[in-house]
CSV table of C-alpha atoms in Angstrom, one decimal:
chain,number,residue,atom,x,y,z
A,3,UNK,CA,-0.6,-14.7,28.3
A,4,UNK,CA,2.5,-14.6,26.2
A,5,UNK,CA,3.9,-11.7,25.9
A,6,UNK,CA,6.4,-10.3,23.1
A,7,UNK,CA,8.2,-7.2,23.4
A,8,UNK,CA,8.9,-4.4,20.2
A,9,UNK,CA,10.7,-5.6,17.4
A,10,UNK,CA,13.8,-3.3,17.7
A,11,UNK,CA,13.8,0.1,16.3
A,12,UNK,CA,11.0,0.1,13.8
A,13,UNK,CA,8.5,-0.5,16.8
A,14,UNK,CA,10.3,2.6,18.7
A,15,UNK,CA,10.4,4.8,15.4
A,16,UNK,CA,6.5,4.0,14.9
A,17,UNK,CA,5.5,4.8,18.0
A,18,UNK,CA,7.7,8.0,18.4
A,19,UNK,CA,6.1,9.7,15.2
A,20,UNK,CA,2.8,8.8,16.0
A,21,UNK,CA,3.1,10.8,19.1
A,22,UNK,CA,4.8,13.2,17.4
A,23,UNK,CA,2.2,13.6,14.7
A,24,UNK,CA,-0.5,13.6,17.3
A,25,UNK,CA,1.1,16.6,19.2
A,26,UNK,CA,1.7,19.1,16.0
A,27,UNK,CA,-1.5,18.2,14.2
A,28,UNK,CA,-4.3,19.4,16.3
A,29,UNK,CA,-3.3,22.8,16.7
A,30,UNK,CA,-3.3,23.2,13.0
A,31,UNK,CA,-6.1,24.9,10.8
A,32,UNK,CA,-6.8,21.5,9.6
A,33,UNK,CA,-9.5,18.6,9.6
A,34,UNK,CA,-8.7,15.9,12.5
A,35,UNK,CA,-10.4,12.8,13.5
A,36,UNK,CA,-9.3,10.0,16.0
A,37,UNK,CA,-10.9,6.6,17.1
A,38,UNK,CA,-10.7,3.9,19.5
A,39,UNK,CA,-12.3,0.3,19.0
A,40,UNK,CA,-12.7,-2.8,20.4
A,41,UNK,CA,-12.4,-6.5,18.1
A,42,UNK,CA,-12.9,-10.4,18.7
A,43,UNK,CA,-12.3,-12.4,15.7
A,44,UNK,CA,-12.3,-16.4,15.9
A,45,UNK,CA,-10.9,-18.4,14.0
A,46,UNK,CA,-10.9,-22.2,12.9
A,47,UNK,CA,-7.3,-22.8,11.6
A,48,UNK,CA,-5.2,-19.9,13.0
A,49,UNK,CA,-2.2,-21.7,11.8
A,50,UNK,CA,-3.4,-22.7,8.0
A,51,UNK,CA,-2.2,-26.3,8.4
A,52,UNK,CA,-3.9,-27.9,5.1
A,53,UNK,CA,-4.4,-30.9,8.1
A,54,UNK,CA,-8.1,-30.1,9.0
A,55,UNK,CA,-7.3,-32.6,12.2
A,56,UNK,CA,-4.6,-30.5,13.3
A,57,UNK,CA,-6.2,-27.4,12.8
A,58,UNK,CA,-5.8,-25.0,16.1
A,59,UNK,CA,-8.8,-22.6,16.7
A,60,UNK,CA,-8.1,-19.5,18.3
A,61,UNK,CA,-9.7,-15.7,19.5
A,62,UNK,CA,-7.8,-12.8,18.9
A,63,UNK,CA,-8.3,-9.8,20.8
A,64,UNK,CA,-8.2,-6.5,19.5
A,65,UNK,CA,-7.7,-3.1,21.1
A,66,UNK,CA,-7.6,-0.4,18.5
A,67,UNK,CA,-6.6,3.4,18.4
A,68,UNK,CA,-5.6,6.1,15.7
A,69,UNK,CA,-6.2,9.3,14.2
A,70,UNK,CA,-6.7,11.0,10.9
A,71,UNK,CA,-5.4,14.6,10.0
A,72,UNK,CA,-5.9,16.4,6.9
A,73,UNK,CA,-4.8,19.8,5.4
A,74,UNK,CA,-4.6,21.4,2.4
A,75,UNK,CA,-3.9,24.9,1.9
A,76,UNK,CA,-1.7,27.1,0.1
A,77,UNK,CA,1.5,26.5,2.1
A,78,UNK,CA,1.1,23.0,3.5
A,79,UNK,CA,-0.4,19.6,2.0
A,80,UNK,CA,-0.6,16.9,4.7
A,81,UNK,CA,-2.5,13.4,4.7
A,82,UNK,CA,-1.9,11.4,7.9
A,83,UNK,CA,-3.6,8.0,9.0
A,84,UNK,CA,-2.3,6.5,11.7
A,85,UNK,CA,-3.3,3.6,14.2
A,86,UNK,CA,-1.7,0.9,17.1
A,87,UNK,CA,-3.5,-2.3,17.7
A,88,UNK,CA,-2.4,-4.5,20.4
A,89,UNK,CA,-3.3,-8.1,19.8
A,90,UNK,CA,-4.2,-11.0,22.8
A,91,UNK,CA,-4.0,-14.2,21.3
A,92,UNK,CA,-6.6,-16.3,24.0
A,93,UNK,CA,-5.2,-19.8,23.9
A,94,UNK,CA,-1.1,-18.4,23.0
A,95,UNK,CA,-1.3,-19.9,19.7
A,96,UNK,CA,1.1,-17.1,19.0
A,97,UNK,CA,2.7,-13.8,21.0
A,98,UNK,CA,0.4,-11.0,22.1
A,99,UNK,CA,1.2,-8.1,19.3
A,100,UNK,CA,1.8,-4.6,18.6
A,101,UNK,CA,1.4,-3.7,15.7
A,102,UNK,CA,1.2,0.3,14.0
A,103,UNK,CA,0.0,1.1,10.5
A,104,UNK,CA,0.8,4.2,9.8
A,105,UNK,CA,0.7,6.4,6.0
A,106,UNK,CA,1.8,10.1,5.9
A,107,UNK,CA,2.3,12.1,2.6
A,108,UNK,CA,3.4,16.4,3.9
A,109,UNK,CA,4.2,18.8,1.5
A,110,UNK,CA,5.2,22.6,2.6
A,111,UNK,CA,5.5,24.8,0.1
A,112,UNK,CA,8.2,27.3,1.6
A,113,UNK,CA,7.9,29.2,-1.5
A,114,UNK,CA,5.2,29.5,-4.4
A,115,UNK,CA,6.1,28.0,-7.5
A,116,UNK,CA,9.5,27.7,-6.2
A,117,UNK,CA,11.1,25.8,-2.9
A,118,UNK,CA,8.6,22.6,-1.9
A,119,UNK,CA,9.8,20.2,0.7
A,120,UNK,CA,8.2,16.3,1.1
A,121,UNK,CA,8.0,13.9,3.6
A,122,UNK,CA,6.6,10.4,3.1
A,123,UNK,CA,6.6,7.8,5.5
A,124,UNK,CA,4.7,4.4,5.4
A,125,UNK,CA,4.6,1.7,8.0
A,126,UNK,CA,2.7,-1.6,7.8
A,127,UNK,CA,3.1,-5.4,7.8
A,128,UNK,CA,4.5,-7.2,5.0
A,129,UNK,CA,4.9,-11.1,4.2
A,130,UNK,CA,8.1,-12.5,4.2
A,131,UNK,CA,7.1,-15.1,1.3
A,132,UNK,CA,3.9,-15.0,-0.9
A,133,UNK,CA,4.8,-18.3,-1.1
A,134,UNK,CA,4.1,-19.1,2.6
A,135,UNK,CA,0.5,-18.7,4.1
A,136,UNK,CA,-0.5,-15.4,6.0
A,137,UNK,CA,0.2,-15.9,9.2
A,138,UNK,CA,2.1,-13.9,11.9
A,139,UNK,CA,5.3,-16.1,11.3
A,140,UNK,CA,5.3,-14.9,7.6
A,141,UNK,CA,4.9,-10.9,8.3
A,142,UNK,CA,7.6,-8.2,9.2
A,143,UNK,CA,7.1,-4.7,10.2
A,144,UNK,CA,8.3,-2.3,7.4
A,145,UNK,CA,9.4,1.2,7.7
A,146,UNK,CA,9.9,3.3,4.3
A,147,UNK,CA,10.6,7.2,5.0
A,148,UNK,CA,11.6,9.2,2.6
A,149,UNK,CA,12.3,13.3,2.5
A,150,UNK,CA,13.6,15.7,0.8
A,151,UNK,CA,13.0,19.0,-1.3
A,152,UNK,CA,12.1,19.8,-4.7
A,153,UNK,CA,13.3,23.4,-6.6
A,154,UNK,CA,11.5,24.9,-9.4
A,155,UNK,CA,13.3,27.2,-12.0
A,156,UNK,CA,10.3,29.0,-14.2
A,157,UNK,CA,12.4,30.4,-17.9
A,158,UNK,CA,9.3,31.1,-19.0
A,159,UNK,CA,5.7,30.8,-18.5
A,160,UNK,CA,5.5,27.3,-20.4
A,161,UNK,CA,9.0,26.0,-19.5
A,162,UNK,CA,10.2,24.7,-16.3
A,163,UNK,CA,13.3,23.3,-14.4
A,164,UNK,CA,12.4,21.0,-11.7
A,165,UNK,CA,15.1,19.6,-9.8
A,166,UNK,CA,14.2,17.2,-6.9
A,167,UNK,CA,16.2,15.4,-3.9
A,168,UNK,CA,15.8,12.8,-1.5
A,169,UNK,CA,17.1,11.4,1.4
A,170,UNK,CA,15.6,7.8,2.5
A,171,UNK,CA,15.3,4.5,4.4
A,172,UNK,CA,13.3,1.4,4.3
A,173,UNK,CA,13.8,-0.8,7.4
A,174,UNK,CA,12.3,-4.5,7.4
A,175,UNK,CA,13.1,-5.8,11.0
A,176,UNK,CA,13.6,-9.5,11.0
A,177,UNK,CA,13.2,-9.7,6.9
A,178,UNK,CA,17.1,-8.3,7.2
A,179,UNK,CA,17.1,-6.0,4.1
A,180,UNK,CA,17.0,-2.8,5.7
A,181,UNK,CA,19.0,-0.3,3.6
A,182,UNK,CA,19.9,3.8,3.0
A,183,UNK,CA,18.3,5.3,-0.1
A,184,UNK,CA,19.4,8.9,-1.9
A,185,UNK,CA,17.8,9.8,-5.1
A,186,UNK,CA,17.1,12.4,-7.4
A,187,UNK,CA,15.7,13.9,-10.5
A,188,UNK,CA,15.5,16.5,-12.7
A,189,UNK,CA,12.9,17.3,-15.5
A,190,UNK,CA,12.3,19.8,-18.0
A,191,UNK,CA,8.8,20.6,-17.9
A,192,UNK,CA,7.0,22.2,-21.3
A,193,UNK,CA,2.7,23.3,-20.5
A,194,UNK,CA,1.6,22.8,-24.3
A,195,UNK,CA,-2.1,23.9,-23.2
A,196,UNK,CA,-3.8,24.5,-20.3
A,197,UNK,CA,-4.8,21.1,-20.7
A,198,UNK,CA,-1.6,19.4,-22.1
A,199,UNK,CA,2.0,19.2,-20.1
A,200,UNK,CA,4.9,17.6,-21.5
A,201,UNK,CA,8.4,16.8,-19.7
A,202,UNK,CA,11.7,15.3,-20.3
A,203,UNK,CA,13.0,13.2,-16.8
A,204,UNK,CA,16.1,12.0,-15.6
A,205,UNK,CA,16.0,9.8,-12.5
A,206,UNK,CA,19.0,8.6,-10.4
A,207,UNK,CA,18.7,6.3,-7.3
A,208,UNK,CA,21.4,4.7,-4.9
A,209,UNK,CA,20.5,1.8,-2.6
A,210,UNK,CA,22.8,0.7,-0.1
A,211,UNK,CA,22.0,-2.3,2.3
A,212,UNK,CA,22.8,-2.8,6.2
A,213,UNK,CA,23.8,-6.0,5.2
A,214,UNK,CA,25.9,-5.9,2.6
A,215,UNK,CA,27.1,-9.7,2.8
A,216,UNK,CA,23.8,-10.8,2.2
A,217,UNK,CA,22.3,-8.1,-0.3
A,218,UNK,CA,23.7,-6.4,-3.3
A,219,UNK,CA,23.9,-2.6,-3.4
A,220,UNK,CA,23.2,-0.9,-6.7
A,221,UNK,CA,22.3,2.1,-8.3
A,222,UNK,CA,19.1,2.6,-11.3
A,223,UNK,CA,18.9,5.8,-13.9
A,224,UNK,CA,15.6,6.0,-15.8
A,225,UNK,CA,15.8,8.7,-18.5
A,226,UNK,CA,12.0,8.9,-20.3
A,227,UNK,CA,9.4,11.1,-21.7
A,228,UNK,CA,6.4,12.0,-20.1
A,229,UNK,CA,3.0,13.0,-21.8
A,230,UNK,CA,-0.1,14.3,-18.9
A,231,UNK,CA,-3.2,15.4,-21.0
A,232,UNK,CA,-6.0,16.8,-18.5
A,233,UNK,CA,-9.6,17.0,-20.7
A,234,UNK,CA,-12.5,17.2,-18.6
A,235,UNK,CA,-13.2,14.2,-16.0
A,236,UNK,CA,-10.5,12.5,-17.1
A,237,UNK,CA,-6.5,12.3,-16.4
A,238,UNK,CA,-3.9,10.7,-19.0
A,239,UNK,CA,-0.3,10.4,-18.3
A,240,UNK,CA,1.9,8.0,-20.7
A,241,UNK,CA,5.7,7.6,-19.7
A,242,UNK,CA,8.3,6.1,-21.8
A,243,UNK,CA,12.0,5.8,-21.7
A,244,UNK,CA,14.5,3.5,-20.9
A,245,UNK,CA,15.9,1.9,-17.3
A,246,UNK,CA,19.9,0.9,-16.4
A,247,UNK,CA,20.5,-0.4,-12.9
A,248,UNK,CA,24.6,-0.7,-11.9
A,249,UNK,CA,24.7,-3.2,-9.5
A,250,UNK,CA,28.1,-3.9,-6.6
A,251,UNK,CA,27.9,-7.4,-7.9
A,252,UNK,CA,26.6,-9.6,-10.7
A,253,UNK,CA,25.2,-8.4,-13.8
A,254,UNK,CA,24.5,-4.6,-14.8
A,255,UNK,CA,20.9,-4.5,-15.9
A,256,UNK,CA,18.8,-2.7,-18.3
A,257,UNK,CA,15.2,-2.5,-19.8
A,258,UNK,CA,12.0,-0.3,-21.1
A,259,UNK,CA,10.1,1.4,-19.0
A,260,UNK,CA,6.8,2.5,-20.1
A,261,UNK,CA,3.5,3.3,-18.0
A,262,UNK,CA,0.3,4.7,-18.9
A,263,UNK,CA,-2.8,5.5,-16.7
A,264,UNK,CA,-6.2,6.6,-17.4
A,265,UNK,CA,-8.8,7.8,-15.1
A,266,UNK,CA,-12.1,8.9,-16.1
A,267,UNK,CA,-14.8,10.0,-13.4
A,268,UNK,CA,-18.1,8.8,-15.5
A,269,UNK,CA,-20.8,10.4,-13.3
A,270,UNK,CA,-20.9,12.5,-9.8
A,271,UNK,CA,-21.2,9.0,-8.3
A,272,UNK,CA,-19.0,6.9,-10.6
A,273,UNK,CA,-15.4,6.1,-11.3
A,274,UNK,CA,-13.5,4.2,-14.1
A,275,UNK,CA,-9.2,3.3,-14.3
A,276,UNK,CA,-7.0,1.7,-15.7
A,277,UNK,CA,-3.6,1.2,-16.0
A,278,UNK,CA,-0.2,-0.5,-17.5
A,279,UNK,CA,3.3,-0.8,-16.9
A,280,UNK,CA,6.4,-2.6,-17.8
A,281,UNK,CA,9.7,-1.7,-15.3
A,282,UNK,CA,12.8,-2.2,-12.9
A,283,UNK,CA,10.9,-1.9,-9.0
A,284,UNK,CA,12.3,-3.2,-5.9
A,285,UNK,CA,10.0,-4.2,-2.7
A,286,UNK,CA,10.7,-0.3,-1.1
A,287,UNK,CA,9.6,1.4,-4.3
A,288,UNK,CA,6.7,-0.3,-4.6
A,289,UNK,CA,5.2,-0.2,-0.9
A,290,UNK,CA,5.9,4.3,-0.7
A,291,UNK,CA,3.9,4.5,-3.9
A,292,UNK,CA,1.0,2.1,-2.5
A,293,UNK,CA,1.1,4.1,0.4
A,294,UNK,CA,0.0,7.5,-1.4
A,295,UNK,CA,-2.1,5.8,-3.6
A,296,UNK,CA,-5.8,7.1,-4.4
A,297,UNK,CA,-6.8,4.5,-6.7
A,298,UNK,CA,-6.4,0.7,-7.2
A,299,UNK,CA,-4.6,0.8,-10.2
A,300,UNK,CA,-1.9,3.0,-8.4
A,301,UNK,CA,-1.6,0.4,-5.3
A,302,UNK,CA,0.2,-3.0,-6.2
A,303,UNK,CA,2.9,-4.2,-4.9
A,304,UNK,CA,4.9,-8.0,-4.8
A,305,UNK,CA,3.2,-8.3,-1.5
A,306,UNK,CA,6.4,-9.6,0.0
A,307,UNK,CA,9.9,-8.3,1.4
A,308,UNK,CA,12.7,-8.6,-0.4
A,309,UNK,CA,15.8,-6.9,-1.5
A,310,UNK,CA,15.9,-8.2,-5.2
A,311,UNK,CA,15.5,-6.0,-8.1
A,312,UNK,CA,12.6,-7.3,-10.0
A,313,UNK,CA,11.1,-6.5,-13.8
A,314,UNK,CA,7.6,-6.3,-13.3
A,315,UNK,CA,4.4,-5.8,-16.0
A,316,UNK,CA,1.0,-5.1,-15.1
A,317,UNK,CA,-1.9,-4.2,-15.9
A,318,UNK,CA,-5.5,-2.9,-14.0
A,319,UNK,CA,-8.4,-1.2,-14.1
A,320,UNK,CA,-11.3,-0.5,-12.0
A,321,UNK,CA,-14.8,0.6,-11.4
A,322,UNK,CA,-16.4,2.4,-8.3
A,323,UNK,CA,-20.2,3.9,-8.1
A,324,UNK,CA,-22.3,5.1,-5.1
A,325,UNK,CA,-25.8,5.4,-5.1
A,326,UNK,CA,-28.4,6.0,-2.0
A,327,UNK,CA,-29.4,2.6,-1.6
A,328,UNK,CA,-25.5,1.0,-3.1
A,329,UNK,CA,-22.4,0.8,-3.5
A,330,UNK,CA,-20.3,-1.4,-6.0
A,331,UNK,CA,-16.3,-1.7,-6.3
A,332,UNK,CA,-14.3,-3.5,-8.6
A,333,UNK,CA,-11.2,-3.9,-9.7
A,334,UNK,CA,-9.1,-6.4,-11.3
A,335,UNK,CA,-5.3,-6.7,-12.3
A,336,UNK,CA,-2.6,-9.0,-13.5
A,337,UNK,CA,1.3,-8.8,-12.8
A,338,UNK,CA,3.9,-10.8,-13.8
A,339,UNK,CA,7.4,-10.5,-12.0
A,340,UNK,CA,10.9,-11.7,-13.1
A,341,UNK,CA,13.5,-11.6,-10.2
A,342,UNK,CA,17.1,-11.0,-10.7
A,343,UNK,CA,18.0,-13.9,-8.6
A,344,UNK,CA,15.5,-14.8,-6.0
A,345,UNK,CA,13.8,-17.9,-7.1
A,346,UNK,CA,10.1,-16.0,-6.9
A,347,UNK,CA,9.5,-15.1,-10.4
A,348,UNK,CA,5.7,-15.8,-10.5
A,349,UNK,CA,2.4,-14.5,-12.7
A,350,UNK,CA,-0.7,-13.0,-10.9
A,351,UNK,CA,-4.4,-12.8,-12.3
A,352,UNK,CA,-6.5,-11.4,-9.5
A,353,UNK,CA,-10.1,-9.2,-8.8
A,354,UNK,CA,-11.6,-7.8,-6.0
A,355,UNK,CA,-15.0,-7.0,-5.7
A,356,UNK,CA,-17.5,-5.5,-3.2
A,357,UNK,CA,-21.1,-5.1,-3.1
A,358,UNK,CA,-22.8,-2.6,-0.6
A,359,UNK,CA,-26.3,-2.6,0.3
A,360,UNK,CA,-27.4,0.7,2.5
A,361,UNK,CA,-30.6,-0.8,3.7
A,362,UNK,CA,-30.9,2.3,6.2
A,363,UNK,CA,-29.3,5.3,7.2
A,364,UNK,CA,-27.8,3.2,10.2
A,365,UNK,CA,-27.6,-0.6,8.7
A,366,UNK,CA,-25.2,-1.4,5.6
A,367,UNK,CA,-24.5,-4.8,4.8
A,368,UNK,CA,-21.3,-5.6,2.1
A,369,UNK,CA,-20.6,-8.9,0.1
A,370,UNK,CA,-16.9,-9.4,-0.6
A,371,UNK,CA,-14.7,-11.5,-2.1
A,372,UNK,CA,-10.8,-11.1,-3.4
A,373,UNK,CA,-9.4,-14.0,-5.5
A,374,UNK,CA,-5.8,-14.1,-7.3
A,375,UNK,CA,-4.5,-17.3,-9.1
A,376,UNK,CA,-0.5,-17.4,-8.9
A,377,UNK,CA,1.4,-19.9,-11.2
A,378,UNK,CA,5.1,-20.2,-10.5
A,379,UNK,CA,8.3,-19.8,-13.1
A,380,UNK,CA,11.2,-21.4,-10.8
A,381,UNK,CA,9.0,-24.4,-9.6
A,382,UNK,CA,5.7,-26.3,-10.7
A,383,UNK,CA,3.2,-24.8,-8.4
A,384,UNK,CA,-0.1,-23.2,-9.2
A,385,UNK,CA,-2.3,-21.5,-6.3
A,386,UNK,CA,-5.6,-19.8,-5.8
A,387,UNK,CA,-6.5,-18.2,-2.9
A,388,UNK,CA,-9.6,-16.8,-2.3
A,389,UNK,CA,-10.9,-14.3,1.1
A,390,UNK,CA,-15.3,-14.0,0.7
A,391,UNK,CA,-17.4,-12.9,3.6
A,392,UNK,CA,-20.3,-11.2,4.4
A,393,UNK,CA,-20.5,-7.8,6.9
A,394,UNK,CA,-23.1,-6.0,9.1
A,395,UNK,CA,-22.6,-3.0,9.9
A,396,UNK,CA,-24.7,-0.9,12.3
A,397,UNK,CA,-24.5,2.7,13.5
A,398,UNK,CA,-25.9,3.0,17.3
A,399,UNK,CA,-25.2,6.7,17.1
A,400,UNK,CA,-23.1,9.1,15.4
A,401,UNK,CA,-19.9,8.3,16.8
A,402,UNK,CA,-20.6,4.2,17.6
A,403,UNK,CA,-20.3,1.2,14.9
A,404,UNK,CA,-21.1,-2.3,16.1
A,405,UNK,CA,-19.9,-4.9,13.4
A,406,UNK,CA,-20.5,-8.1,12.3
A,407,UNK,CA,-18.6,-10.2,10.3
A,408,UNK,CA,-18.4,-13.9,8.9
A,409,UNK,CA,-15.4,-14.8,6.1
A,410,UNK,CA,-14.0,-17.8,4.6
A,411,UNK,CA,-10.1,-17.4,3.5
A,412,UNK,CA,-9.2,-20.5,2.1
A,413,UNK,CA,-5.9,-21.3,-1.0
A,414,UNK,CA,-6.3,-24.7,-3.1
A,415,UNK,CA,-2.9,-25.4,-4.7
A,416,UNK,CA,-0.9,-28.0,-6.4
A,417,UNK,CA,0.9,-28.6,-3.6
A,418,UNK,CA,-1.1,-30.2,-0.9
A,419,UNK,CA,0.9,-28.9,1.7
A,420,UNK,CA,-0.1,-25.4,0.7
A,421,UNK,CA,-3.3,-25.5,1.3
A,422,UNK,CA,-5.8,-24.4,3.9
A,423,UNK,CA,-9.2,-23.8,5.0
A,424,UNK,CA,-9.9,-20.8,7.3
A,425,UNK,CA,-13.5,-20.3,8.6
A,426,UNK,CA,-13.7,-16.9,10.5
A,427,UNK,CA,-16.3,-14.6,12.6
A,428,UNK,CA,-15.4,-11.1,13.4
A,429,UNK,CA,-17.6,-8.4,16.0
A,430,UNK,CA,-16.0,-5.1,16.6
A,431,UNK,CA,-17.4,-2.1,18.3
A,432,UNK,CA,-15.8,0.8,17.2
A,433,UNK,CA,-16.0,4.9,17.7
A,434,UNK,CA,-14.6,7.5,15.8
A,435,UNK,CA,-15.1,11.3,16.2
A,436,UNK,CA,-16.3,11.9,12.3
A,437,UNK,CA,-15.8,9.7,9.1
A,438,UNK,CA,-12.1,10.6,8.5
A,439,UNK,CA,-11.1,8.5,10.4
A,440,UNK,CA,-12.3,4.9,11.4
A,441,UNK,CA,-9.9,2.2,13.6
A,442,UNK,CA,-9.8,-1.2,11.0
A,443,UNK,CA,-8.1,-4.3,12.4
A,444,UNK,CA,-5.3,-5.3,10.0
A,445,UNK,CA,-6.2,-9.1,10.1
């Protein structure tokens, strides 16, 4: 076998607060879970050559671990998933892997109403290009942490001071746009109603990259007004203001930025959300807030590494509902980014959507499939690429999962060359020590 040691200091940093996390968590007041799981997943065209006679089948091994912690009482918030998977490709169509997933949001509240400190930390693989098929040639490991505190200053029982800090870094191993980020903010808070809050922000953020031949430091301000209006079942929160980004070279930038979000829970066993926005991000930004994300309106991103500035609008909504004998989850969205220089800019229309029959208390089968049509600015190209497949799931006892899994990912495009037909078939056995936490494969 091939063998391919960590990727540097993002590898080390992974695997150090995993530990670490492990260690402190158990001995907490606090829900924990952990799991280990076994995969095999062949496939057909492990390389996404659009060639079908030079297709290269393959079977990838996967051995999984990970944990779960969660807490949340009245001087500590903590959500924790974390997981290693080490990969054996059979035939060495690539290097064996390891790779760590790992999403943390801790809040301690040193002081009611007054002192909070945050810690966020997110690490996952990332393409390099959407352009480029999704393969382990096109992904890099990226790290964003990010901590700091947050002080409250109360001049009244409707008006508050809130003046936050933060000190972070996003690192991108091979991608090469690693950088140091400081931010903060400060907003006037004004609680109409019980029901109705309203706040004037100011945001400041500083980027500074490793490489500072290649990339272009720079600094963003939003100023804007926020609206949050809480009726019952629902949550509205409308921001609008303006963005000006100061870069170290080139052209100083500036734009609206307005967002608005609605979610509405329709039943006990029904969801509905939706969402649209118009603003500066950069790749960093974008992955932290994905990380903490609870709904998918909350959770896109460019879906590549970069250290451009983009101007992105977008729009979503979805729908979730759980019954005894299903389960159905939709959501669609569309996003259309402008980069500052990289030759990316690009539309999106996209949906995902998941059917789930619970024919016992032990067998669940799902019917997937996630579709987004791309059409390029810079270039004429035009893809779809489409992931469908159908799962069995089976519970041998509490603890034990034995899955089943058959999926066609396949993109048509206007470039031939882009294309690809991939024909896969997944079986996993997994265990887990209660439903917080369940080891997934990140194919």
């Amino acid at each position: 076998m091939n063998k391919t040691t960590g990727r540097g200091s993002g590898f080390k940093r992974a695997a150090l607060t995993m530990v670490f996390y492990a260690a402190i968590f158990p001995v907490r007041a606090a829900e924990f879970a952990y799991g280990i799981g076994y995969s095999a997943t062949h496939s057909d065209n492990i390389t996404r050559t659009p060639d079908a006679a030079a297709a290269r089948s393959e079977i990838i091994h996967s051995y999984l671990a990970g944990f779960a912690f969660a807490e949340n009482s009245t001087n500590f918030f903590g959500r924790v998933l974390a997981q290693a998977e080490f990969r054996d490709y059979q035939d060495d169509t690539y290097g064996d892997e390891s790779l760590y997933n790992l999403k943390s949001n801790l809040v301690w509240t040193l002081s009611p109403q007054r002192f909070t400190w945050t810690l966020d930390d997110t690490y996952e693989q990332t393409r390099i290009s959407a352009a480029a098929a999704d393969t382990p040639d096109n992904r890099a490991n990226v790290n964003v942490f990010s901590t700091g505190p947050d002080v409250y200053f109360r001049f009244s029982p409707v008006q508050t001071l809130a003046l936050g800090a933060r000190a972070g870094n996003v690192y991108t191993g091979r991608a090469n746009a690693d950088s140091d980020r400081f931010s903060g903010s400060a907003r006037w808070l004004y609680q109409a109603t019980s029901s109705n809050i309203y706040s004037l922000n100011y945001e400041i953020l500083d980027v500074q990259y490793d490489d500072a031949a290649l990339n272009t430091d720079y600094s963003s301000h939003n100023v804007f007004l926020r609206a949050d209006y809480r009726p019952s079942r629902s949550l509205y929160t409308l921001d609008l203001g303006v963005t000006k980004i100061n870069t170290d070279r080139g052209q100083d930038l500036d734009g609206t930025l307005a967002r608005f979000s609605w979610l509405r829970q329709l039943t006990t066993d029904s969801n509905f959300g939706m969402a649209a926005s118009g603003e500066f991000r950069d790749a960093g930004a974008d992955i932290l807030t994905a990380s903490s994300a609870t709904t998918p309106t909350a959770a896109l991103t460019s879906g590549e590494i970069t250290s451009d500035v983009y101007y992105v609008k977008r729009g979503s909504l979805f729908y979730n509902r759980r019954s005894a004998r299903f389960g159905l989850d939709l959501s669609l969205y569309t996003q259309d980014l402008d980069y500052e220089t990289t030759l990316q800019d690009r539309k999106e229309n996209g949906g995902v959507l998941n059917l789930l029959f619970f024919l016992s208390g032990t067998t669940t089968v799902t019917l997937s499939t996630d579709q987004i049509r791309t059409e390029y600015r810079d270039f004429v190209r035009r893809d779809t690429e489409r992931d469908s497949g159908i799962r069995l799931d089976y519970r041998m006892t509490r603890s034990v999962t034995l899955a089943l899994e058959g999926r066609r990912e396949e993109r048509s495009s206007t470039i031939p060359d882009a294309e690809y037909v991939d024909n896969r078939a997944y079986i996993s056995i997994l265990y887990r020590s209660s439903p917080l936490f369940t080891p997934v494969s990140t194919r």
